[in-house]
Coordinates of C-alpha atoms and ligand atoms in Angstrom, one line a residue:
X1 CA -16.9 25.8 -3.6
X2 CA -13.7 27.4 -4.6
X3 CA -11.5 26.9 -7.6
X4 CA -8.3 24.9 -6.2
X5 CA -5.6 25.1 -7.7
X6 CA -2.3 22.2 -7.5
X7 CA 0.7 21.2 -8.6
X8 CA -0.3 18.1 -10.3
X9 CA 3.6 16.7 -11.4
X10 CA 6.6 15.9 -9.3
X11 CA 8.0 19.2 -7.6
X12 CA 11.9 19.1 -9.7
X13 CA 13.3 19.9 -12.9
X14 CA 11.3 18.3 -16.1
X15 CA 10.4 18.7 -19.5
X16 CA 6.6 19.4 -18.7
X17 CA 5.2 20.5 -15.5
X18 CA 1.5 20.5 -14.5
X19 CA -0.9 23.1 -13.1
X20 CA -4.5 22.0 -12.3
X21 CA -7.5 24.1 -11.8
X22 CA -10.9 23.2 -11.0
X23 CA -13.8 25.1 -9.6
X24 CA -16.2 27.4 -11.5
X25 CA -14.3 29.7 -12.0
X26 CA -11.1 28.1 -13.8
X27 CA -12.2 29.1 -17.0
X28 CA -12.4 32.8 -16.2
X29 CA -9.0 32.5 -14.2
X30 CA -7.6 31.2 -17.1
X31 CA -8.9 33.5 -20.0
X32 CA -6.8 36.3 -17.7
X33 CA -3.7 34.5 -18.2
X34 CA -3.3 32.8 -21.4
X35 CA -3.7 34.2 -25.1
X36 CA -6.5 31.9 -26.7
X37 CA -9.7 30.6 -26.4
X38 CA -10.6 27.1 -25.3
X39 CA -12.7 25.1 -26.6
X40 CA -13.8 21.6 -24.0
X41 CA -11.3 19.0 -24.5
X42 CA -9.4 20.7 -26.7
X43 CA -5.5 20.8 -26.3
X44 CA -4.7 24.5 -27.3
X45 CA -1.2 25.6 -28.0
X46 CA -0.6 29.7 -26.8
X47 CA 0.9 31.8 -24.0
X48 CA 1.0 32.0 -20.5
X49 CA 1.8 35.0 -19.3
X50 CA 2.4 36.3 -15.4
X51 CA 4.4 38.3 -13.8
X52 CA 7.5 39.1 -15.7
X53 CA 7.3 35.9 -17.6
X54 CA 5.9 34.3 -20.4
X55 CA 5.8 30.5 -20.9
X56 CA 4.7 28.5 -23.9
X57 CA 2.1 25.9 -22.9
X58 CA -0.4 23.8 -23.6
X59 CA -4.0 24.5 -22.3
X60 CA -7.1 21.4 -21.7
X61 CA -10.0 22.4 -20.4
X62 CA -12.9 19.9 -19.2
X63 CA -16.4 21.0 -18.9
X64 CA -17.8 20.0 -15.9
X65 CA -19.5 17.4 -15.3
X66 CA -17.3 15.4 -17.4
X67 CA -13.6 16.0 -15.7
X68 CA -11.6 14.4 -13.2
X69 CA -13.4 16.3 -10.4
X70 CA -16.5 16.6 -12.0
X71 CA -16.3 20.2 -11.8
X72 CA -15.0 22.2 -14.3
X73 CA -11.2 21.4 -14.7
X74 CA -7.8 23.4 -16.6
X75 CA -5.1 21.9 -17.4
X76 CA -2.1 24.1 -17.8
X77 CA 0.8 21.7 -19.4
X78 CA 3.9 24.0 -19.4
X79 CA 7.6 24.0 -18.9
X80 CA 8.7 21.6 -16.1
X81 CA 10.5 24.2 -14.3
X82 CA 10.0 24.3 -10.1
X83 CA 10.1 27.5 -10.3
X84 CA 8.3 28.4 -13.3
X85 CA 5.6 26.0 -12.5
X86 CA 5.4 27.7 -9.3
X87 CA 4.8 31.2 -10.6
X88 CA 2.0 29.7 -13.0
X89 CA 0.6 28.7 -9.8
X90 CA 1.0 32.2 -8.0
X91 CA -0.4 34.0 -11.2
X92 CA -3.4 31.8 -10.8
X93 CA -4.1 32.8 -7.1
X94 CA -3.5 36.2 -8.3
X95 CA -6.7 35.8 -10.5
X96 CA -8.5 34.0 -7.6
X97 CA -7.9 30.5 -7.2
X98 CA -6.9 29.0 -4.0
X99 CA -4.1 26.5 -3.0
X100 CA -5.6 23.3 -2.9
X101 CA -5.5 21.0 0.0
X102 CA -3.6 17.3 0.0
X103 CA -5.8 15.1 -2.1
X104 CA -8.8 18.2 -2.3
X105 CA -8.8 17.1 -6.1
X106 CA -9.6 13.5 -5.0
X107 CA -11.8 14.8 -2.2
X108 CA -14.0 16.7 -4.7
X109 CA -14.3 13.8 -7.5
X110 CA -15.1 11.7 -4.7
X111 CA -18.3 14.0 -3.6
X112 CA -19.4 14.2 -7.0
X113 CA -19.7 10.8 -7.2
X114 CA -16.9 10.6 -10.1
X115 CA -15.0 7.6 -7.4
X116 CA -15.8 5.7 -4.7
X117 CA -14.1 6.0 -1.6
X118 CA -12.1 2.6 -1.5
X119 CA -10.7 4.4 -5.3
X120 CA -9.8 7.2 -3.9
X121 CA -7.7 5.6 -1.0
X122 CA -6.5 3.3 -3.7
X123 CA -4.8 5.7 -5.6
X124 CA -2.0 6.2 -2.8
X125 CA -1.2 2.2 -3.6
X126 CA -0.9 2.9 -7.4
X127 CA 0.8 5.9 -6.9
X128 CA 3.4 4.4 -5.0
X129 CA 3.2 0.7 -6.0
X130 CA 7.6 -0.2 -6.5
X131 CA 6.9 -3.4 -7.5
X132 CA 4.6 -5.2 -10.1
X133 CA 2.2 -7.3 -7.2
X134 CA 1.9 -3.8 -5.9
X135 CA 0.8 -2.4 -9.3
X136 CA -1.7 -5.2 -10.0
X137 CA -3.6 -5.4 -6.9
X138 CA -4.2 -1.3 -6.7
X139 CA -5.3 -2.1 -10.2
X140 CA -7.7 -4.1 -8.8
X141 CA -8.5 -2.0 -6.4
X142 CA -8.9 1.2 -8.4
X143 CA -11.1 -1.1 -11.0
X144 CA -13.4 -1.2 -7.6
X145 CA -13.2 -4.8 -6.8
X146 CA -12.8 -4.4 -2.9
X147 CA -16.1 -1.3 -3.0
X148 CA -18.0 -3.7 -4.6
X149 CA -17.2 -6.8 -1.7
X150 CA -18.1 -4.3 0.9
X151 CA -21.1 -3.1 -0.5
X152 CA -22.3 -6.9 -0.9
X153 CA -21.6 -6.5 3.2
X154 CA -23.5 -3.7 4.0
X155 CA -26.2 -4.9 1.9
X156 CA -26.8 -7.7 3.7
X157 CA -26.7 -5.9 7.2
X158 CA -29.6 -3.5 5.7
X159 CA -31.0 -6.5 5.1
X160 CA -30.8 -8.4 8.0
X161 CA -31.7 -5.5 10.0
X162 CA -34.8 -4.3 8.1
X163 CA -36.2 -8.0 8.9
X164 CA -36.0 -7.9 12.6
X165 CA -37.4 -4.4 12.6
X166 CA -39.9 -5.7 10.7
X167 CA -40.4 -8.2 13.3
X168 CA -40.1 -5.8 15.8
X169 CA -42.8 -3.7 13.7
X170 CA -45.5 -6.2 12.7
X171 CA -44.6 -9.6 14.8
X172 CA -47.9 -11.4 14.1
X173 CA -47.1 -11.0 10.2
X174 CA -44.2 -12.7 9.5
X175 CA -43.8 -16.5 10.0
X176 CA -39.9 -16.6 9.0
X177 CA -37.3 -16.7 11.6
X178 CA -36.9 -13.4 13.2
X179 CA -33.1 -13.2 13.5
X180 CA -32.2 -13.8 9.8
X181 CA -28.6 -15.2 10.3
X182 CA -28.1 -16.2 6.6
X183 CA -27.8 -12.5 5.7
X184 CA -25.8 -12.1 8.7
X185 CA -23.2 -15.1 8.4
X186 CA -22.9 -14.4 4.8
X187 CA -21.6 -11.0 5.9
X188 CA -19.4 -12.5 8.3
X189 CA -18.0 -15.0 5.7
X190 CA -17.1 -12.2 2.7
X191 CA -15.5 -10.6 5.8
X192 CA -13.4 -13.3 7.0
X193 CA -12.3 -13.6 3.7
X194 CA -11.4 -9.9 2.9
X195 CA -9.2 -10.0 6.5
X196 CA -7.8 -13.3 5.7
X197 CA -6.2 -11.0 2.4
X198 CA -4.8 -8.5 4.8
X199 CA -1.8 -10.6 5.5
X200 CA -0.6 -11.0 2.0
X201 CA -1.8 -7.2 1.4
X202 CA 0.8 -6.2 3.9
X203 CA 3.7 -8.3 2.2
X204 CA 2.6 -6.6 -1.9
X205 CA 3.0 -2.8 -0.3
X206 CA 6.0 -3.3 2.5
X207 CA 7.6 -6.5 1.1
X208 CA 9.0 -9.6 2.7
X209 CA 11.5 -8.6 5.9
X210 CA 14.4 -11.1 4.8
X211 CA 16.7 -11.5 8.0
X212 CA 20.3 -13.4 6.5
X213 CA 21.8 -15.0 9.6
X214 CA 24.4 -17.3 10.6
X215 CA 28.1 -17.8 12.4
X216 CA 30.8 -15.5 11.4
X217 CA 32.4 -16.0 8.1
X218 CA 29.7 -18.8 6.5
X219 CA 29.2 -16.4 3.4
X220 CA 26.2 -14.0 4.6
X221 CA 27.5 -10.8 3.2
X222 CA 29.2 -12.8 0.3
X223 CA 25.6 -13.8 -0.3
X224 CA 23.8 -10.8 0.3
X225 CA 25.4 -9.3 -2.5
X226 CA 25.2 -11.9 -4.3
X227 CA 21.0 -11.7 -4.4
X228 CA 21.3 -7.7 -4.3
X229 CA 23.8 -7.6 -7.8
X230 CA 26.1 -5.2 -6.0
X231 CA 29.0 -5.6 -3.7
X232 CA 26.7 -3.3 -0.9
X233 CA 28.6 -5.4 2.4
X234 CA 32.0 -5.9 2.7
X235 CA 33.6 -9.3 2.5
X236 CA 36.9 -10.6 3.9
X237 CA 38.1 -13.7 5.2
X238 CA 38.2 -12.2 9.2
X239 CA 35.0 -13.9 11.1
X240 CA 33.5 -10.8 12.7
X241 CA 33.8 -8.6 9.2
X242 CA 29.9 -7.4 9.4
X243 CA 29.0 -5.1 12.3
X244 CA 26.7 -2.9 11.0
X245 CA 22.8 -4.3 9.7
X246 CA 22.2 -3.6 6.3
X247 CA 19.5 -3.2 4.3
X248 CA 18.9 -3.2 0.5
X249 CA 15.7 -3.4 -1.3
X250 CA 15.0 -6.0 -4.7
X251 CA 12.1 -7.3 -6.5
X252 CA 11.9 -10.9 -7.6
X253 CA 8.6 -12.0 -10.0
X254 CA 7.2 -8.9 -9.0
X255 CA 7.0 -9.0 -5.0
X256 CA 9.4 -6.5 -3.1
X257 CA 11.9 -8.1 -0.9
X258 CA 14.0 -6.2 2.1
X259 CA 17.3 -8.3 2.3
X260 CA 18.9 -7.8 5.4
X261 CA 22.6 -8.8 6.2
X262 CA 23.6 -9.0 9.7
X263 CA 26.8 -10.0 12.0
X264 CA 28.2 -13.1 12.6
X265 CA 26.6 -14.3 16.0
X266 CA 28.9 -16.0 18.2
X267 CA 29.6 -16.4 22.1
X268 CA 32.8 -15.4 22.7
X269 CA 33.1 -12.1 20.3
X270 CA 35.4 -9.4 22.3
X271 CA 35.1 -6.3 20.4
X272 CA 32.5 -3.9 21.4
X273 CA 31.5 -3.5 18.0
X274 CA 31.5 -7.1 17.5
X275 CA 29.5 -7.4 20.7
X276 CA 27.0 -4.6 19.2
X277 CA 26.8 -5.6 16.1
X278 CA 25.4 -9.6 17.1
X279 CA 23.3 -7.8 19.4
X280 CA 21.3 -5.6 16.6
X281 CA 21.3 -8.7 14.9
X282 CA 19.7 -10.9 17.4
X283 CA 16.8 -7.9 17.6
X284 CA 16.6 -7.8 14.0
X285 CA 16.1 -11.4 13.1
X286 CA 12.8 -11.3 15.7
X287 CA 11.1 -8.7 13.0
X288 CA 11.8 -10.2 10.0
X289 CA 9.5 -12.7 7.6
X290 CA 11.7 -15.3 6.7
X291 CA 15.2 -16.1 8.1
X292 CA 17.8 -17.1 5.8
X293 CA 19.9 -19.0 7.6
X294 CA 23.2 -19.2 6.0
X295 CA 25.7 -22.2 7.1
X296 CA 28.7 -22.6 5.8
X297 CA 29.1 -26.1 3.7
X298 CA 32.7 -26.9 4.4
X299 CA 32.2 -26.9 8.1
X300 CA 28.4 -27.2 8.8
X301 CA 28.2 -25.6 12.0
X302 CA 24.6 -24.4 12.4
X303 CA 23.7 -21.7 14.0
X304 CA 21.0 -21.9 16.8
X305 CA 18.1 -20.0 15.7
X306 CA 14.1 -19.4 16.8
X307 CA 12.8 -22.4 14.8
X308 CA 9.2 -21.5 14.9
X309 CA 9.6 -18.3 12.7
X310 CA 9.8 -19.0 8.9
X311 CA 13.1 -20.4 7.5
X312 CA 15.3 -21.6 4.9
X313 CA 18.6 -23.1 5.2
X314 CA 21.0 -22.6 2.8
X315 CA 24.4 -24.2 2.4
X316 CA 27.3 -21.7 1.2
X317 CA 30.3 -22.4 -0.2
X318 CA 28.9 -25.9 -2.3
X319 CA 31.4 -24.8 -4.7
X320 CA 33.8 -26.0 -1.9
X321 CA 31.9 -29.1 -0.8
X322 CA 28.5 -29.8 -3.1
X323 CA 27.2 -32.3 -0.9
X324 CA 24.9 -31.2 2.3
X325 CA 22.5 -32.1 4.4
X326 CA 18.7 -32.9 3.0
X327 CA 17.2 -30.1 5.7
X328 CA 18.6 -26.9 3.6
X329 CA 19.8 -26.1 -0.5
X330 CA 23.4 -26.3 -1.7
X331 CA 24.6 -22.2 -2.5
X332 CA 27.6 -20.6 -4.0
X333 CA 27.8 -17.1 -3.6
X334 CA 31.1 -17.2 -5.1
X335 CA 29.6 -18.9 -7.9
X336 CA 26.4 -18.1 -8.0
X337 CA 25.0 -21.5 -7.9
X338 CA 21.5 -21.5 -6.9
X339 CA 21.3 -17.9 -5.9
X340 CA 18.6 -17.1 -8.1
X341 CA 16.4 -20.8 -6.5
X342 CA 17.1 -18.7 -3.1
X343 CA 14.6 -16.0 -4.4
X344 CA 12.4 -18.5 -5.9
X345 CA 11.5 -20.2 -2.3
X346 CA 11.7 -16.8 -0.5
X347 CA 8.6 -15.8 -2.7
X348 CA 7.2 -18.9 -2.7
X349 CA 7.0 -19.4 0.9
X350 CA 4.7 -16.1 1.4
X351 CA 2.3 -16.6 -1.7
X352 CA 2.0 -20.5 -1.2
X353 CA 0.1 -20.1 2.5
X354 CA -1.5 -16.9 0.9
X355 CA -4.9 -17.7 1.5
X356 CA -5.5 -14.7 -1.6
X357 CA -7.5 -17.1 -4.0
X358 CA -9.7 -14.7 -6.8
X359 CA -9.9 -12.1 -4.3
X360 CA -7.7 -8.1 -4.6
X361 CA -6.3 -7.8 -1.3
X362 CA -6.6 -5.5 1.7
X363 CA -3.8 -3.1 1.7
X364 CA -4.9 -0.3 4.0
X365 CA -4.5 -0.3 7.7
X366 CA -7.6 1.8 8.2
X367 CA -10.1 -0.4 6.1
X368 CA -8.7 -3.4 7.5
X369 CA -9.3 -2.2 11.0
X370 CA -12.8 -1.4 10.5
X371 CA -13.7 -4.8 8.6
X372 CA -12.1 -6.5 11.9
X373 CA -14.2 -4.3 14.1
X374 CA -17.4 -5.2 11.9
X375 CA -16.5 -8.9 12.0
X376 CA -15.5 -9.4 15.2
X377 CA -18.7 -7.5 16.7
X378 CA -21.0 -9.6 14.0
X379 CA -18.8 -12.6 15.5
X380 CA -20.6 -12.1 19.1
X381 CA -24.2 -11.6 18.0
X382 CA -26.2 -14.5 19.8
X383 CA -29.4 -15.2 17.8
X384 CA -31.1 -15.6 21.2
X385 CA -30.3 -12.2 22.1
X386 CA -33.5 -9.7 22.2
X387 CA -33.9 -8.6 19.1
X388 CA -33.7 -4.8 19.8
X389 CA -29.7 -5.4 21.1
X390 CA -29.3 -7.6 17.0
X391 CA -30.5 -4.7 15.5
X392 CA -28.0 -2.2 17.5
X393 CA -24.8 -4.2 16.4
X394 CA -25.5 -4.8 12.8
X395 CA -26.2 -1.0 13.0
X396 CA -23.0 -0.8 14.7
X397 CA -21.6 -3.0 12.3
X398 CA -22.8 -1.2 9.3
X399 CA -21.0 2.1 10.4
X400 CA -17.4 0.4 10.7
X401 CA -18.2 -0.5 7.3
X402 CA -20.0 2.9 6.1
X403 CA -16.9 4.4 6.5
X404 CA -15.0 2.5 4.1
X405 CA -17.5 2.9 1.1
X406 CA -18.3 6.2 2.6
X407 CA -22.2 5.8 3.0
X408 CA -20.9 6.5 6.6
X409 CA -18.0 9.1 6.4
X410 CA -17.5 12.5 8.6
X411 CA -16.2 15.3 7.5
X412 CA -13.2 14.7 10.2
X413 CA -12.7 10.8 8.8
X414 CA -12.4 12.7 5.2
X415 CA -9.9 15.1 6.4
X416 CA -7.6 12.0 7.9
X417 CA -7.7 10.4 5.0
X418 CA -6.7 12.8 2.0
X419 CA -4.4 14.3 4.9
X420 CA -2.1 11.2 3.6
X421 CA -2.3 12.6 0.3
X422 CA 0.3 14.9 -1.5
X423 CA -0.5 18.3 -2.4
X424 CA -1.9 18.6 -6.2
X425 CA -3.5 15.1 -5.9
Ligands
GTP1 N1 34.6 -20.7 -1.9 C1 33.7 -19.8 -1.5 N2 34.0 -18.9 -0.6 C2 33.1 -18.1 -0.2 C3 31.7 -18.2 -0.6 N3 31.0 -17.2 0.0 C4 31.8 -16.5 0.8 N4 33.1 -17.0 0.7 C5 34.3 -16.5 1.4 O1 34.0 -16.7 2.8 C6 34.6 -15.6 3.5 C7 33.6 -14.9 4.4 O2 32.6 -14.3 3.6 P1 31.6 -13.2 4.1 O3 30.6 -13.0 3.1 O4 32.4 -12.0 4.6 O5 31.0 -14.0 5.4 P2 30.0 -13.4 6.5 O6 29.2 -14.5 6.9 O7 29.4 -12.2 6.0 O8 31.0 -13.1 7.7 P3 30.8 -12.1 8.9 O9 30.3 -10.8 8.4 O10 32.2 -12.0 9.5 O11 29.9 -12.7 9.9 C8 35.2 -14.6 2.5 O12 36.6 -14.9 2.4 C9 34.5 -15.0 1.2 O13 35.2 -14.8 0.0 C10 31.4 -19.2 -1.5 O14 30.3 -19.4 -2.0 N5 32.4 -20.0 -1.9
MG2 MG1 29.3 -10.3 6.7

């Protein structure tokens, strides 16, 4: 195989930047461009020198098979310079290194066994985890936890299908059931469990879709900024003042939220942007998670909204009337009062029905698909069926799930997913 070679840090201006070789010939590219030996795992201090420029840097090699790849690896640590870094890169192709492909470093460590698969595709949620949950669950996921589930899955579809071919080998010797459906439902059930994760995995990377709603002037926007800590919307005391939706992004105890403030809705608005406006938020409150349903305490006109979509009720303006109805919390925007409790139940009503006991949760849309495609076809195996169709679903089965801990990976499956990579992973 070639040596690669990547950008391994951000593309910008910084105090180091990072060039990243590996292949067997990275050592020998190397020695032509900078001034001192190496010795393995050794940072070395000396020059690098290209083109019409010289840079101070610092220099790691790591012998292969004991490198991030597990081929032979160079580090070049230099100025963080776009440009610079850049030309480091060019000097190296000059030698004989080729651009690397998104994720090709990830792609290699991967084939030589240095990661598993469901690592690899793990390292996108760690890379771009924004919020702790995030951060802890590709932990999880990096430290192998969800290889390990599926693995227990695929080992007992081997299993269950190397009895019945037994069966199907050698009837008269076996005197045990000939469909084993332990092995199978116990697959089914670690399954069931890994989708039932997928839910909660999908609220840790995009975040909860908050949708604030209400009538014209009960305090949404007042309140929006409020649980953003910015004045983001603008507030005035004109019913209609919000037109436009808008969107701001916070974490609370680690979860992402997406707050959303929307118009006013009312029957009789007559401005066309007015009109617009309660229209966007009408489609907008359909996607979300949660509504927060803001009323405003003084008057307690409610606003008719979907009740069968996740709630809370909240009753602004308690600084001007503290007393409200049992069915929602007492708020003050203006005050503050409670704002922080608002988060509090926001968060709580997504982990509480999280059904996430001890288990990391499924974050990717492509493993998730396949475990559904494994359950649901394990789901219609009849144990009266002949025993030659069993066999052909749990082989089915096993290569939805072969190509999430890559015992069952194409060259074209590999290619879609380091495609989602960056360049210089
Ligand atoms: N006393 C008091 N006044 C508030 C509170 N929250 C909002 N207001 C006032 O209520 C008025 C309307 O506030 P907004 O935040 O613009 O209300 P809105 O629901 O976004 O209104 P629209 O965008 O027109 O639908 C403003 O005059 C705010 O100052 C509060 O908690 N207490
Ligand atoms: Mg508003």
């Amino acid at each position: 195989m070639r040596t690669i070679v990547g950008i391994a840090t951000p593309m910008g201006f910084g105090g180091v930047g990072i060039v990243r070789l590996s292949g067997n010939d990275a050592l020998t590219i190397i020695a032509k461009m900078f001034n001192r030996p190496l010795q393995p795992r050794h940072a070395t201090l000396g020059l690098i020198n290209g083109k019409n420029f010289t840079d101070t840097a610092l220099v790691i090699y790591f012998p292969a098979p004991h490198s991030f790849t597990g081929e032979d690896v160079v580090e070049i640590q230099a100025h963080g310079g776009w440009h610079l870094i850049n030309r480091i890169m060019q000097t190296t192709i000059e030698h004989g290194a080729v651009l690397a492909e998104p994720g090709e470093f990830t792609r290699r460590a991967v084939l030589k066994n240095k990661m598993t698969l469901t690592q690899a595709e793990s390292t996108l949620d760690l890379i771009n985890a924004e919020s702790d949950a995030e951060l802890q669950n590709a932990s999880r996921l990096m430290s192998g936890e969800l290889q390990t589930l599926v693995t227990a899955i695929e080992n007992d579809l081997v299993d269950a299908r190397a009895q019945i071919d037994a069966y199907l080998d050698y009837p008269e010797d076996l005197d045990s059931p000939a469909v084993p459906m332990q092995s199978i439902n116990r697959a089914k059930d670690t399954l069931s469990h890994l989708l039932s994760t997928a839910r909660h995995g999908q609220i840790i990377k995009n975040g909860i879709n908050v949708c604030i709603i209400g009538c014209p002037n009960a305090g949404k926007s007042s309140l929006f900024n409020a649980l953003v800590g910015d004045n983001r919307s603008i507030v005035t005391d004109i019913a209609g003042t919000t037109t436009d939706v808008i969107t701001e992004k916070i974490t609370y105890q680690g979860v992402k939220i997406n707050l959303i403030d929307t118009a006013g809705i009312r029957d009789n608005a007559t401005s066309a942007i007015e009109q617009q406006g309660i229209a966007r938020a009408k489609s907008v409150l359909q996607t979300a998670d949660i509504l927060l349903v803001v009323v405003d305490a003084t008057t307690r006109v409610m606003l008719d909204f979907p009740h069968d979509k996740k709630h809370l009720i909240v009753y602004n303006k308690s600084d001007l009337c503290p007393d409200v109805p049992k069915d929602g919390i007492a708020v003050s925007a203006k005050t503050g009062h409670n704002v922080d409790l608002i988060l509090k139940k926001l968060v709580e009503m997504v982990t509480v029905t999280a059904p996430v006991g001890n288990m990391v949760n499924l974050t990717n849309e492509r493993q998730t698909n396949l475990l559904r495609q494994a359950h649901d076809l394990l789901n219609t195996i009849n144990p009266q069926a002949s025993l030659d169709k069993i066999s052909a679903d749990i082989t089915l089965a096993l290569s939805y799930v072969g190509k999430i801990t890559g015992s069952d990976v194409d060259e074209r499956t590999l290619d879609e997913i380091f495609s989602r990579f960056c360049l210089g992973k």
